[in-house]
mmCIF file of C-alpha atoms in Angstrom:
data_model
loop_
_atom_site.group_PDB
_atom_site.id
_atom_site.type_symbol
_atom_site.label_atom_id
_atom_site.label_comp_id
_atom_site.label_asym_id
_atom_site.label_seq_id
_atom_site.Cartn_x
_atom_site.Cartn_y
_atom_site.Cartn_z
ATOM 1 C CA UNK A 1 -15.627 50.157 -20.082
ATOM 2 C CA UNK A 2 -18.776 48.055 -20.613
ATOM 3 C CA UNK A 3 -18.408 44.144 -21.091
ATOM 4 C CA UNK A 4 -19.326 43.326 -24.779
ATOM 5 C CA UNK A 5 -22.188 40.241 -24.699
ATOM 6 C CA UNK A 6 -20.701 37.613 -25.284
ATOM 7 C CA UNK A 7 -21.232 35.757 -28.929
ATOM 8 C CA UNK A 8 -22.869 32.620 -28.355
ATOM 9 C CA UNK A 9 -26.226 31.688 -25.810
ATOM 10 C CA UNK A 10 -27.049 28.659 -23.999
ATOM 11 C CA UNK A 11 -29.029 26.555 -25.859
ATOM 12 C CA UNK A 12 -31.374 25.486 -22.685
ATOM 13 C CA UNK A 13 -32.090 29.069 -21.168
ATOM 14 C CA UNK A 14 -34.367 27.329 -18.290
ATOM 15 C CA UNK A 15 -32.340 27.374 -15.107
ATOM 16 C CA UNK A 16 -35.513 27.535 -12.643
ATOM 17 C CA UNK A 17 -35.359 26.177 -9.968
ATOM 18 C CA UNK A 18 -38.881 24.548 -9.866
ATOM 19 C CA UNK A 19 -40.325 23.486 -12.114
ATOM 20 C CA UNK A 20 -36.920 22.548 -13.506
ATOM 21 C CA UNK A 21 -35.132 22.152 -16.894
ATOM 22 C CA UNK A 22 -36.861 18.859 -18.545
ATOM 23 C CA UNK A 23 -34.466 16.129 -19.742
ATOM 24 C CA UNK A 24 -32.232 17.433 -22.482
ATOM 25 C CA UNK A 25 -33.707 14.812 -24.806
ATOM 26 C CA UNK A 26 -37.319 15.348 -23.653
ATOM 27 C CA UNK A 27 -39.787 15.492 -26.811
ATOM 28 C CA UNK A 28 -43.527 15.369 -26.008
ATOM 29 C CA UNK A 29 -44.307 12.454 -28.186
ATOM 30 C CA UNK A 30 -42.313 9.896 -26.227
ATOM 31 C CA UNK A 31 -45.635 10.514 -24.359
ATOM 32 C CA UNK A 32 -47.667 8.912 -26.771
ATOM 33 C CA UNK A 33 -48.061 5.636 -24.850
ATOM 34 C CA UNK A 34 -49.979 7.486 -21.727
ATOM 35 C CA UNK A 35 -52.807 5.646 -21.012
ATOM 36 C CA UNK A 36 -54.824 8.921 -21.975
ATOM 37 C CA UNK A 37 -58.714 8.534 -21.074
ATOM 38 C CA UNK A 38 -58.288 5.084 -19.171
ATOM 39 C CA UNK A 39 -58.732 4.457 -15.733
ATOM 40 C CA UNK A 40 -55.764 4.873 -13.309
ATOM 41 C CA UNK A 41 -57.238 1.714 -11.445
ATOM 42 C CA UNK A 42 -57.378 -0.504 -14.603
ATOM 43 C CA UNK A 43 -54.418 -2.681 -15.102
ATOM 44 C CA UNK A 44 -52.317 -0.295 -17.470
ATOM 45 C CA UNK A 45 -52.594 2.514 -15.346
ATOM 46 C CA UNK A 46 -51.546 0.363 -12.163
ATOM 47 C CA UNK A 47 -48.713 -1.133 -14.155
ATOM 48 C CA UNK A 48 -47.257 2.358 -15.369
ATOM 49 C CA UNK A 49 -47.918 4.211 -11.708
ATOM 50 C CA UNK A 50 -46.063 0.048 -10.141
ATOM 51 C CA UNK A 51 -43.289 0.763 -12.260
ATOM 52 C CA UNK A 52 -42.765 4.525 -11.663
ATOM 53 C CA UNK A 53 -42.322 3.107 -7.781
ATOM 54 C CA UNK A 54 -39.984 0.552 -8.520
ATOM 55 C CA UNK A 55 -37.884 2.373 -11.046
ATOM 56 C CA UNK A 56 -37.128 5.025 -8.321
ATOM 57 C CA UNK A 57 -36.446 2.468 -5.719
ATOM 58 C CA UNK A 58 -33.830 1.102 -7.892
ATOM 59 C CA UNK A 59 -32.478 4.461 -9.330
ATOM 60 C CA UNK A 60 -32.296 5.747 -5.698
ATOM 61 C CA UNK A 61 -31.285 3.001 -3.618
ATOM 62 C CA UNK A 62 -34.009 2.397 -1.344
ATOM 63 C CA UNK A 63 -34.225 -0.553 0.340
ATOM 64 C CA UNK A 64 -36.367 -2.915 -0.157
ATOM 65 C CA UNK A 65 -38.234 -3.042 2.830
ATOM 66 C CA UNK A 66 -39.204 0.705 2.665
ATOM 67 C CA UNK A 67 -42.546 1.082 1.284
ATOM 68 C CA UNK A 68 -42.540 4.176 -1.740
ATOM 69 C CA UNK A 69 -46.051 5.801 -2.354
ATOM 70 C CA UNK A 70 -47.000 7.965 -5.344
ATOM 71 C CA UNK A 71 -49.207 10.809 -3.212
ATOM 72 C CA UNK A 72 -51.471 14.188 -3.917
ATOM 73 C CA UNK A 73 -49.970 17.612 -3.705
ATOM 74 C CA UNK A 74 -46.116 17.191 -4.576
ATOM 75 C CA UNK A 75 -43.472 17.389 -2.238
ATOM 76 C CA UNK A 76 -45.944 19.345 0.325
ATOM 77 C CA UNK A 77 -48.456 17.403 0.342
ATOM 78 C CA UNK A 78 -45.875 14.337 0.999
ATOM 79 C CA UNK A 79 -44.685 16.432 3.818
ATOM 80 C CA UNK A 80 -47.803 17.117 4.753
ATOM 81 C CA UNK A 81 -49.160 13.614 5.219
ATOM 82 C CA UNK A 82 -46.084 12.686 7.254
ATOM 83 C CA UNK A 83 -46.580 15.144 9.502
ATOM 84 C CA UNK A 84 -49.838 15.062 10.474
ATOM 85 C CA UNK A 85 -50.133 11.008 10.323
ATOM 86 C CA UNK A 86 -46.928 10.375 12.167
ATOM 87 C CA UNK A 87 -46.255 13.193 14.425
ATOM 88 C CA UNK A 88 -47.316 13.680 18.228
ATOM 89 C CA UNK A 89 -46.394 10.635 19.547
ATOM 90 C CA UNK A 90 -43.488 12.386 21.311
ATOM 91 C CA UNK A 91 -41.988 15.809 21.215
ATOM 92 C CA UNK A 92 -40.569 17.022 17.764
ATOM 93 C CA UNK A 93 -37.219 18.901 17.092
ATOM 94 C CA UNK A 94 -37.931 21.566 14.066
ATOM 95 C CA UNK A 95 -35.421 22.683 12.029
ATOM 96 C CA UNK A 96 -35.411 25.383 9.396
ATOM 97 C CA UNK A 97 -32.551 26.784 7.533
ATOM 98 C CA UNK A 98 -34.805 28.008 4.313
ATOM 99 C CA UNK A 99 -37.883 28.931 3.872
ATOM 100 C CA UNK A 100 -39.913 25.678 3.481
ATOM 101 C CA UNK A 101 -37.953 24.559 6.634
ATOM 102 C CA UNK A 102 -39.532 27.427 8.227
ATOM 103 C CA UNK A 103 -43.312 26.397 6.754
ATOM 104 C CA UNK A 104 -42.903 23.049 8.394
ATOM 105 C CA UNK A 105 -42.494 24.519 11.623
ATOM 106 C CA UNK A 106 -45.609 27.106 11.326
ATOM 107 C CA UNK A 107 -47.708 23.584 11.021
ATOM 108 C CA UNK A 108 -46.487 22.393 14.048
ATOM 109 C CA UNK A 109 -46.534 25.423 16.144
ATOM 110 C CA UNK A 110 -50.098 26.620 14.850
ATOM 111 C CA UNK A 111 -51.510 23.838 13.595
ATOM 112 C CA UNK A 112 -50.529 20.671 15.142
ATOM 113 C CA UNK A 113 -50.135 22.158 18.801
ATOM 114 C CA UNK A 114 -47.253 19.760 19.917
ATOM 115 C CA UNK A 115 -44.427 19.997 21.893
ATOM 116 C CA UNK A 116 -41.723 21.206 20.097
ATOM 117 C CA UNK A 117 -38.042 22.699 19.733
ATOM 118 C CA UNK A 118 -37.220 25.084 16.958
ATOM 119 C CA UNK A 119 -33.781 25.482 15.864
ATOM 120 C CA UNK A 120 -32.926 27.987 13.283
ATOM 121 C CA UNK A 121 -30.283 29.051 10.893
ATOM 122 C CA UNK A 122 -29.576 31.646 8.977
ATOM 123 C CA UNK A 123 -30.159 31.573 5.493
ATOM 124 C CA UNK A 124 -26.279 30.424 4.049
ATOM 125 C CA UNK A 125 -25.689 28.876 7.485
ATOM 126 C CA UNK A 126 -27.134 25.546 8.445
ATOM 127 C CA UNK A 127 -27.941 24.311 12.188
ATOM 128 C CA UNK A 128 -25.860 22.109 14.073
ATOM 129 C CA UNK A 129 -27.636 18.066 13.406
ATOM 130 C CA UNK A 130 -25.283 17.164 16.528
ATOM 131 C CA UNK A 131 -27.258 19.248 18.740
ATOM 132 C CA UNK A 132 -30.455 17.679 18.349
ATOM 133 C CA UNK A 133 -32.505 15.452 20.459
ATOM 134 C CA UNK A 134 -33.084 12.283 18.401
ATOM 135 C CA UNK A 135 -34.920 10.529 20.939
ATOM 136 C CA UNK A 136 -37.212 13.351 19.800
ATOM 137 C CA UNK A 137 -39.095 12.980 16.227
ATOM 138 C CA UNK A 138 -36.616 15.380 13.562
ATOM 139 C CA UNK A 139 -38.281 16.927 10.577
ATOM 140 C CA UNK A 140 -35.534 18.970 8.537
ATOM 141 C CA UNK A 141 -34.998 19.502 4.906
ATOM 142 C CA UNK A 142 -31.833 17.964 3.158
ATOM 143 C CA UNK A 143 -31.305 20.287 0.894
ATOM 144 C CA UNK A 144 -32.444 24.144 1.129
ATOM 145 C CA UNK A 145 -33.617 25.202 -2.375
ATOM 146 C CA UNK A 146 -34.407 28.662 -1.228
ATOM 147 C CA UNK A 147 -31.253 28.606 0.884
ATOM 148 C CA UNK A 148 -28.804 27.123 -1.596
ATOM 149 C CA UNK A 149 -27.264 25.035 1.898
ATOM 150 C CA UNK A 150 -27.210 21.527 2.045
ATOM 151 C CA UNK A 151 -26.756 18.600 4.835
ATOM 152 C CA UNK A 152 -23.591 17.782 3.716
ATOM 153 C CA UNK A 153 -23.827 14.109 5.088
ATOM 154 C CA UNK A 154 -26.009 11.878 7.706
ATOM 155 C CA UNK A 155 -22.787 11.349 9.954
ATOM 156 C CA UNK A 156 -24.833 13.516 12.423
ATOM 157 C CA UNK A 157 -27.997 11.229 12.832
ATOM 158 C CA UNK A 158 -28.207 8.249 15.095
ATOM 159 C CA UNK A 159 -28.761 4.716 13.411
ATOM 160 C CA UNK A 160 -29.857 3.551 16.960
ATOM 161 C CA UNK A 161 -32.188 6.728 17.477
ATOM 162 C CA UNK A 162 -35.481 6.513 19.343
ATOM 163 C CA UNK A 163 -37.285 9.080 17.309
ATOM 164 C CA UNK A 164 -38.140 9.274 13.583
ATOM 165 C CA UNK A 165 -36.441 11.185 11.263
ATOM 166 C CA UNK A 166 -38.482 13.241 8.807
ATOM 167 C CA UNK A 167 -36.646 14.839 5.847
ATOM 168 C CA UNK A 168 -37.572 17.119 2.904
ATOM 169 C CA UNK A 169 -35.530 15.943 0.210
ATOM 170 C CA UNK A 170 -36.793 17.695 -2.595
ATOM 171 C CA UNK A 171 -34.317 19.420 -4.219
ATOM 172 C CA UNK A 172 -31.701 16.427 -3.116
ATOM 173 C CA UNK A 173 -33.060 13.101 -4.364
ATOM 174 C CA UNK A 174 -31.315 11.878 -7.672
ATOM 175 C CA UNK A 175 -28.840 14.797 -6.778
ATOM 176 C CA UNK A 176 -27.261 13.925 -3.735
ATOM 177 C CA UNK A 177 -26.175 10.957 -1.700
ATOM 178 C CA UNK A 178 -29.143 9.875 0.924
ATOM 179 C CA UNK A 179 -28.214 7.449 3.449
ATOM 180 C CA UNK A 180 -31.389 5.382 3.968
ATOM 181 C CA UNK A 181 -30.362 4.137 7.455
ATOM 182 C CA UNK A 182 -30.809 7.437 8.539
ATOM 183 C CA UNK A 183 -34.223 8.805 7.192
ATOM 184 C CA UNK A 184 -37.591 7.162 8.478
ATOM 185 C CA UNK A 185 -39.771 9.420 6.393
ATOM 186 C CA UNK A 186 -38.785 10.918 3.061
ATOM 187 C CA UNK A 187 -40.082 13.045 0.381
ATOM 188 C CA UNK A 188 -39.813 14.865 -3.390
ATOM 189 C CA UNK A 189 -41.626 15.577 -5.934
ATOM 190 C CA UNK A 190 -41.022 14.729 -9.768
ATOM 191 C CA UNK A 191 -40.591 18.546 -11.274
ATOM 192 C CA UNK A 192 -37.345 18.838 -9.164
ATOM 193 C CA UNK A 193 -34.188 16.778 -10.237
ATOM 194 C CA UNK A 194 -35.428 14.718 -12.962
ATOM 195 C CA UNK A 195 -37.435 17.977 -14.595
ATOM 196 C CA UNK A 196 -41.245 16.277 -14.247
ATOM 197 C CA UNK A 197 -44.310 18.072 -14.162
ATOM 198 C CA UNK A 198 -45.595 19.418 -10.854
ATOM 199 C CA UNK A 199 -48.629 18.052 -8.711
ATOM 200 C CA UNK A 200 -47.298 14.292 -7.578
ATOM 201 C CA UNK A 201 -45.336 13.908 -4.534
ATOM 202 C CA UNK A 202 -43.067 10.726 -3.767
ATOM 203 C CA UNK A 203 -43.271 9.313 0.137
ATOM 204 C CA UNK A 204 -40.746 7.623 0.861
ATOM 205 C CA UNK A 205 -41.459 5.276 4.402
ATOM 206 C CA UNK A 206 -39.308 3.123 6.383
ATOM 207 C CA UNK A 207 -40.081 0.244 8.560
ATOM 208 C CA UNK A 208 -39.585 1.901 11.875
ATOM 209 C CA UNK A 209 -42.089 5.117 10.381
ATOM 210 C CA UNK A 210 -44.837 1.481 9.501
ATOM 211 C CA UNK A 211 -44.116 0.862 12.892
ATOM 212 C CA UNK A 212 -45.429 4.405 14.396
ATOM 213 C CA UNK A 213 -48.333 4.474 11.606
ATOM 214 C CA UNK A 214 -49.835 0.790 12.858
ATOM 215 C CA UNK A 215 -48.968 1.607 16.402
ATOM 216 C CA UNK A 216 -50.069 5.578 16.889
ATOM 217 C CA UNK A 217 -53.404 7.743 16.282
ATOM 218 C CA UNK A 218 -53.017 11.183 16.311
ATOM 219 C CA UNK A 219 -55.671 12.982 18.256
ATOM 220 C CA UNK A 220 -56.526 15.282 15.687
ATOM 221 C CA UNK A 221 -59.014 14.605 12.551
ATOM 222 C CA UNK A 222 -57.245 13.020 9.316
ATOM 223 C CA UNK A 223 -58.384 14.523 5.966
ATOM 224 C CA UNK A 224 -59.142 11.440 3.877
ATOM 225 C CA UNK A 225 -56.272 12.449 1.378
ATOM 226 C CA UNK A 226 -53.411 12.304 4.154
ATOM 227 C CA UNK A 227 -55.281 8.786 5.761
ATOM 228 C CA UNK A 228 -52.219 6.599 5.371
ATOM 229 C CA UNK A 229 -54.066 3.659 7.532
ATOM 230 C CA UNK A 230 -57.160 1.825 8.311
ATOM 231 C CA UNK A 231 -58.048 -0.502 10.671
ATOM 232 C CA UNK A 232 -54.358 0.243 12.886
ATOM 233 C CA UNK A 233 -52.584 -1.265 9.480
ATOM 234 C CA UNK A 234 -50.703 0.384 6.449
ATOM 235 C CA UNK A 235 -52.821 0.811 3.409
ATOM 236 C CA UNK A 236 -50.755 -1.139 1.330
ATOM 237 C CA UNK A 237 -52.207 -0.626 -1.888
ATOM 238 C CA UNK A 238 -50.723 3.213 -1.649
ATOM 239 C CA UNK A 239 -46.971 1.783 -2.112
ATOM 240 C CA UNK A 240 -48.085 -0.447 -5.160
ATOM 241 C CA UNK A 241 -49.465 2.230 -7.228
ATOM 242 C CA UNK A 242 -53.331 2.368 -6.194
ATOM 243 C CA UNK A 243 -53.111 6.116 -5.165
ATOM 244 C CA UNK A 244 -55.430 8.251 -2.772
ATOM 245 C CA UNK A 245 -57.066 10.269 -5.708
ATOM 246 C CA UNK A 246 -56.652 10.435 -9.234
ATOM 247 C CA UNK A 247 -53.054 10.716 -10.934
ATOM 248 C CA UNK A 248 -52.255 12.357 -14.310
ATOM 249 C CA UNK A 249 -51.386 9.275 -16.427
ATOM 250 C CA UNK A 250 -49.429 12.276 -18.437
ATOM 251 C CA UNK A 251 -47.584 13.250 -15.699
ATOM 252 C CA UNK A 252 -46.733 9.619 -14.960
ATOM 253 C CA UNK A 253 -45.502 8.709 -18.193
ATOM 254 C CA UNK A 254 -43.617 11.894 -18.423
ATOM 255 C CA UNK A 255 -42.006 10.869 -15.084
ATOM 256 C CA UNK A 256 -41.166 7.417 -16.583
ATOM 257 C CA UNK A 257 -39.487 8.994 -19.289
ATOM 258 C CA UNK A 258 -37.597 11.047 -16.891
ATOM 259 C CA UNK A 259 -36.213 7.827 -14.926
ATOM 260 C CA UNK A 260 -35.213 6.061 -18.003
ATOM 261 C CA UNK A 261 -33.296 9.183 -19.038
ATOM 262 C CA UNK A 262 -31.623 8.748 -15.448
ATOM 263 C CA UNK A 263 -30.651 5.605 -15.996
ATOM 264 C CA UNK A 264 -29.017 6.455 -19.114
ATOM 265 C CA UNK A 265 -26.568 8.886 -17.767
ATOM 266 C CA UNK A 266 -25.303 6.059 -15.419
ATOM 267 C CA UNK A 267 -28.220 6.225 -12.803
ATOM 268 C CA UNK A 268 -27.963 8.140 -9.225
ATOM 269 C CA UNK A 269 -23.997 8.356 -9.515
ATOM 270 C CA UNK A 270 -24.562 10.152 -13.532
ATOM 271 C CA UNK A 271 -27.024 12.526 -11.667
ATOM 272 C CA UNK A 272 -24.655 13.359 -8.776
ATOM 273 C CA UNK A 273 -21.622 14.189 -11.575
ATOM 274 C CA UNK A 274 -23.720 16.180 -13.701
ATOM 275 C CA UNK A 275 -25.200 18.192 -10.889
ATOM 276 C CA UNK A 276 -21.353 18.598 -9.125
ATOM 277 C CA UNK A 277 -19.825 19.817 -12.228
ATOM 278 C CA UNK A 278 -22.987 22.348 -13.132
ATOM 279 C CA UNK A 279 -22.080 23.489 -9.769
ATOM 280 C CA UNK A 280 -18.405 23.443 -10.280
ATOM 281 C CA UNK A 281 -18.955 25.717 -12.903
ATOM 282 C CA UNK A 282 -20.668 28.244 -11.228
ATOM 283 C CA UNK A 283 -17.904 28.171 -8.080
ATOM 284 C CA UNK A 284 -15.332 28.655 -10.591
ATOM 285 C CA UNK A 285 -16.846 31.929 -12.381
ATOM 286 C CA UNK A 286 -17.402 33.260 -8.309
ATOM 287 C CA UNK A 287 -13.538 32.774 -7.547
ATOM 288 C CA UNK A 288 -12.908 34.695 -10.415
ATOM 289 C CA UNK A 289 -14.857 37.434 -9.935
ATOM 290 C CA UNK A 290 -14.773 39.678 -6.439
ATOM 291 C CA UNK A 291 -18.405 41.254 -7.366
ATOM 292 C CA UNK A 292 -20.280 38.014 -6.661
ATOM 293 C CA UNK A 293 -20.369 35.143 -3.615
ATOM 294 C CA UNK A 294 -22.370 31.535 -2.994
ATOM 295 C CA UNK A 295 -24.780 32.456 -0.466
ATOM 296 C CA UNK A 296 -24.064 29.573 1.422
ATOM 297 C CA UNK A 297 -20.492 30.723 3.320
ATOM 298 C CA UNK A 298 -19.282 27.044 3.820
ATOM 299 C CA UNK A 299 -18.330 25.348 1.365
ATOM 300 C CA UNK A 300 -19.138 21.612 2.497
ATOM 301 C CA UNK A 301 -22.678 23.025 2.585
ATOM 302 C CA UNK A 302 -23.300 24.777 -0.247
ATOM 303 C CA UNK A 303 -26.200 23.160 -2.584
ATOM 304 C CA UNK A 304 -24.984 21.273 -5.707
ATOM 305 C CA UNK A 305 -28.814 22.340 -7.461
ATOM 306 C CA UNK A 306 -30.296 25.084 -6.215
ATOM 307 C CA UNK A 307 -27.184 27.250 -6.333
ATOM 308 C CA UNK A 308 -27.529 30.833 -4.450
ATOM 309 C CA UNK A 309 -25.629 33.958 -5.404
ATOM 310 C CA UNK A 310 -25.265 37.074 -3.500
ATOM 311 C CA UNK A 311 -24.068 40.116 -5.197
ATOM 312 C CA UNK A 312 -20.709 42.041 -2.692
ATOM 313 C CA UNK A 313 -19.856 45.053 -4.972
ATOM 314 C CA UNK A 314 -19.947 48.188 -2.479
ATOM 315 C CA UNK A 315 -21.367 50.595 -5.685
ATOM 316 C CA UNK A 316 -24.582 48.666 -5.340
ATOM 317 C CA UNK A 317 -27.219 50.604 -3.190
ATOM 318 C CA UNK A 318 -30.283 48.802 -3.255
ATOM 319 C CA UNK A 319 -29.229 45.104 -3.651
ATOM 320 C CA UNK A 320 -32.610 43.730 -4.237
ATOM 321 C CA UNK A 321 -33.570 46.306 -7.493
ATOM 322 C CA UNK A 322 -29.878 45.483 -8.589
ATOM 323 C CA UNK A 323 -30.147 41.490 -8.482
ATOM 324 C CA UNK A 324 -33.931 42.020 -10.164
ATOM 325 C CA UNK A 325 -32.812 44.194 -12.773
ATOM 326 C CA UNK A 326 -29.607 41.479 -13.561
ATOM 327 C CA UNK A 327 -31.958 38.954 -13.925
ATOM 328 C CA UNK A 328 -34.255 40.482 -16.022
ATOM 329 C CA UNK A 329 -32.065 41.270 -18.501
ATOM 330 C CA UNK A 330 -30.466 37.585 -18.668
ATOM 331 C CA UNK A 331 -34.171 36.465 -19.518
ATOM 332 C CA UNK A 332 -34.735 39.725 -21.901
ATOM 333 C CA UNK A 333 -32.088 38.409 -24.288
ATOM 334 C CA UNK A 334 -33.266 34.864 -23.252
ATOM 335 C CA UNK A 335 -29.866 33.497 -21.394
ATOM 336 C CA UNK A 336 -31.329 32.809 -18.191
ATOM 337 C CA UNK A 337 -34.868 32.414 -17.507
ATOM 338 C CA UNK A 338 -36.409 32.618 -13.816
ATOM 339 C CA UNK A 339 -32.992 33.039 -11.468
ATOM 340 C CA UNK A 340 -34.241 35.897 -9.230
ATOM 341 C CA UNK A 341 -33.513 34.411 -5.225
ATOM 342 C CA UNK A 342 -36.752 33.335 -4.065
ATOM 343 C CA UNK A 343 -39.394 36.082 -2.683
ATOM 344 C CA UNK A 344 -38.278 35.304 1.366
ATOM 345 C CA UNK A 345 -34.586 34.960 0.902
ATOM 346 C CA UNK A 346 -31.977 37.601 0.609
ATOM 347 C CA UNK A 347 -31.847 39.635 -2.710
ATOM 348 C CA UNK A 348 -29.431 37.852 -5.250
ATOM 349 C CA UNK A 349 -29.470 34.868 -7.986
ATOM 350 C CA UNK A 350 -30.357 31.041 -8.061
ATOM 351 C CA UNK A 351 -29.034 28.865 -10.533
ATOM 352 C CA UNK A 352 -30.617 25.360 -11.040
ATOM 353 C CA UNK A 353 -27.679 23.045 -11.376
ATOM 354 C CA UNK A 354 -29.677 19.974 -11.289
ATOM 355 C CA UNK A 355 -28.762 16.857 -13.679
ATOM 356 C CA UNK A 356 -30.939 17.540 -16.286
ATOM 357 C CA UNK A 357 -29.048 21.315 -17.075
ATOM 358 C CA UNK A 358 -26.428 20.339 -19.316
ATOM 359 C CA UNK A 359 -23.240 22.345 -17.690
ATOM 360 C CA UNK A 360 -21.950 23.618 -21.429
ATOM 361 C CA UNK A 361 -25.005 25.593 -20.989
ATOM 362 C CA UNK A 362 -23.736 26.668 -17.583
ATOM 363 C CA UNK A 363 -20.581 27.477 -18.592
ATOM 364 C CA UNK A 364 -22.114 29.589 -21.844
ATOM 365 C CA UNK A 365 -24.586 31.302 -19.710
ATOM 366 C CA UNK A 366 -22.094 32.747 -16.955
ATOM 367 C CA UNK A 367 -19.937 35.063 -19.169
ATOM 368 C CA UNK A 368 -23.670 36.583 -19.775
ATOM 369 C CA UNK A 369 -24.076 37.309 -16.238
ATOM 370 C CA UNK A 370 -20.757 39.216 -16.271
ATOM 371 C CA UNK A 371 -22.117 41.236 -19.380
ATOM 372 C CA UNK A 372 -25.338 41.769 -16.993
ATOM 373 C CA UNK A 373 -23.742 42.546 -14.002
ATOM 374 C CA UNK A 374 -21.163 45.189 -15.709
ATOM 375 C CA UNK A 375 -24.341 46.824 -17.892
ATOM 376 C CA UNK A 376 -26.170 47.053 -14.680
ATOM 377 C CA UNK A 377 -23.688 48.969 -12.554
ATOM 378 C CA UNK A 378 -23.194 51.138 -15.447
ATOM 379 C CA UNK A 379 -26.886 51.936 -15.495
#
């Protein structure tokens, strides 16, 4: 017997994972004091871009002798610049449990020529942070939003390592606890967590990364927009809010209105409980029902934002056409917009679970996806 849909939808249908849901009390004209048509090297524009740097650093945590830059290119292009300005210096250990795990170690195999380990996971597993060499230089994503697995602490990282620690933390800052001590080099962008709009990336430096930047050339040419030094020192101006290239002043101010949201729902801690109860939500529909599974198998790892679903029912033949076809009609009766798994990882759903999804729209939308799921296998 089919599953009758259910009465009532979500009233945020936008569960992408990237761009994500804005901030449930976003409205555009709390954007009306963008500095619009002005300079972002005249005072305002400093001022606003100074203040989106130390509003994170006190949202998130970071200390205060870790510099925070506002860079091109989103989360990549922070990546990016790390990469290329910091790596070399000794061999690097490469890890990849997700796809963008797996892009950073293309650039150092093909591009960057060093000497390097790779150690890989498969996607819903996660590889052993014991087993590395941190005398080596690390460069690993906390959280795998193509993956749904997270790091599900530090515990496994040296304080007293020799190496620097690079980590993608794009789908885990104002989501998930990061231990400072442990990260040298981190990195987001603003249309993850807190819902901003794409094309900024946050770099996130600490001293012992300074260190290797003022200390270490690479031998290969730096493209002006990844030049992080000149003269052998920092470019301080890039971690007080005089950026590379040209910012959207929009963008800025919508990321300002994003942090002071944040701090509203209780700061990092209000982000981590709305986030752990969206994914609650979602682990409590999959215990109830034997047709569906987290992707991730163990539990400590599994993501607590981008949340990844794999369909188990043994009537379902071609597992990629069934998750599409789920998905699509979730968005045809506008329930669930953009959940398909990403294009590299195995056929199923993600959920965005981040803060900014309010979980009574979770918890609306999931008796939908039974509806879906039971119309599908009746097709």
């Amino acid at each position: 017997m089919a599953t009758q849909q259910p009465g009532t939808r979500p009233n945020n249908p936008r569960f992408s994972s990237g761009p994500c849901a804005k901030p449930p009390t976003h409205i555009l004209t709390a954007l009306a004091d963008a500095p619009l048509g002005r300079s972002h090297r005249a005072a305002v524009g400093k001022a606003k871009l100074k203040k989106a740097i130390d509003e994170t650093r006190e949202i998130l945590g970071v200390p205060e002798d870790y510099r925070i830059g506002i860079v091109p290119a989103s989360d990549t292009g922070a990546y990016e610049m790390a990469m290329w300005s910091l790596l070399g210096e000794r061999p690097a250990e490469m890890v990849a449990w997700e796809s963008f795990g797996a892009g950073w170690v293309t650039d150092v195999a093909k591009q960057l020529k060093i000497d390097h380990t790779v150690h890989t996971a498969a996607y819903g597993e996660i590889v052993d942070m014991g087993a590395l060499n941190y005398d080596h230089d690390v460069c690993f994503t906390w959280n795998g939003t193509t993956s749904g697995v997270r790091m599900p602490n530090g515990d496994a990282i040296p304080t007293d390592r020799a190496g620097l620690t690079l980590c993608d933390a794009t789908s885990a800052a104002f989501a998930m606890d990061l231990p400072w001590d442990k990260l040298d080099v981190t990195t987001f962008s603003w249309q993850k967590v807190l819902g901003g709009e794409a094309a900024h990336g946050m770099l996130i430096l600490s001293p012992r990364a300074v260190e290797r930047l003022e200390s270490y050339t690479p031998p290969w040419p730096m493209p002006k927009i990844f030049r992080l030094t000149k003269g052998g020192k920092l470019i301080e101006g890039i971690f007080k809010g005089e950026t590379i290239n040209t910012p959207s002043m929009l963008a800025v101010e919508d990321y300002l209105f994003a942090l002071d949201w944040a701090k509203s729902v209780g700061g990092l801690q209000g982000l981590i409980a709305r986030a752990d109860a969206n994914a609650q939500a979602i682990a409590d529909f999959v215990a109830q029902h034997g047709w569906i599974e987290n992707l991730a198998s163990d539990p400590a790892t599994q993501s607590t934002t981008s949340v990844c679903l794999k369909f188990t029912d043994d009537r379902i033949t071609d597992g990629a056409a069934f998750a599409k076809a789920v998905a699509q009609r979730l968005a045809d009766e506008n329930v669930a917009l953009d959940i398909g798994a990403y294009r590299d990882a195995p056929p199923g759903l993600r959920i965005w679970c981040g803060g900014t999804v309010e979980t009574s729209d979770i918890e609306t939308m999931l008796p939908w996806l039974a509806w879906a799921f039971e119309a599908e296998i009746n097709a």
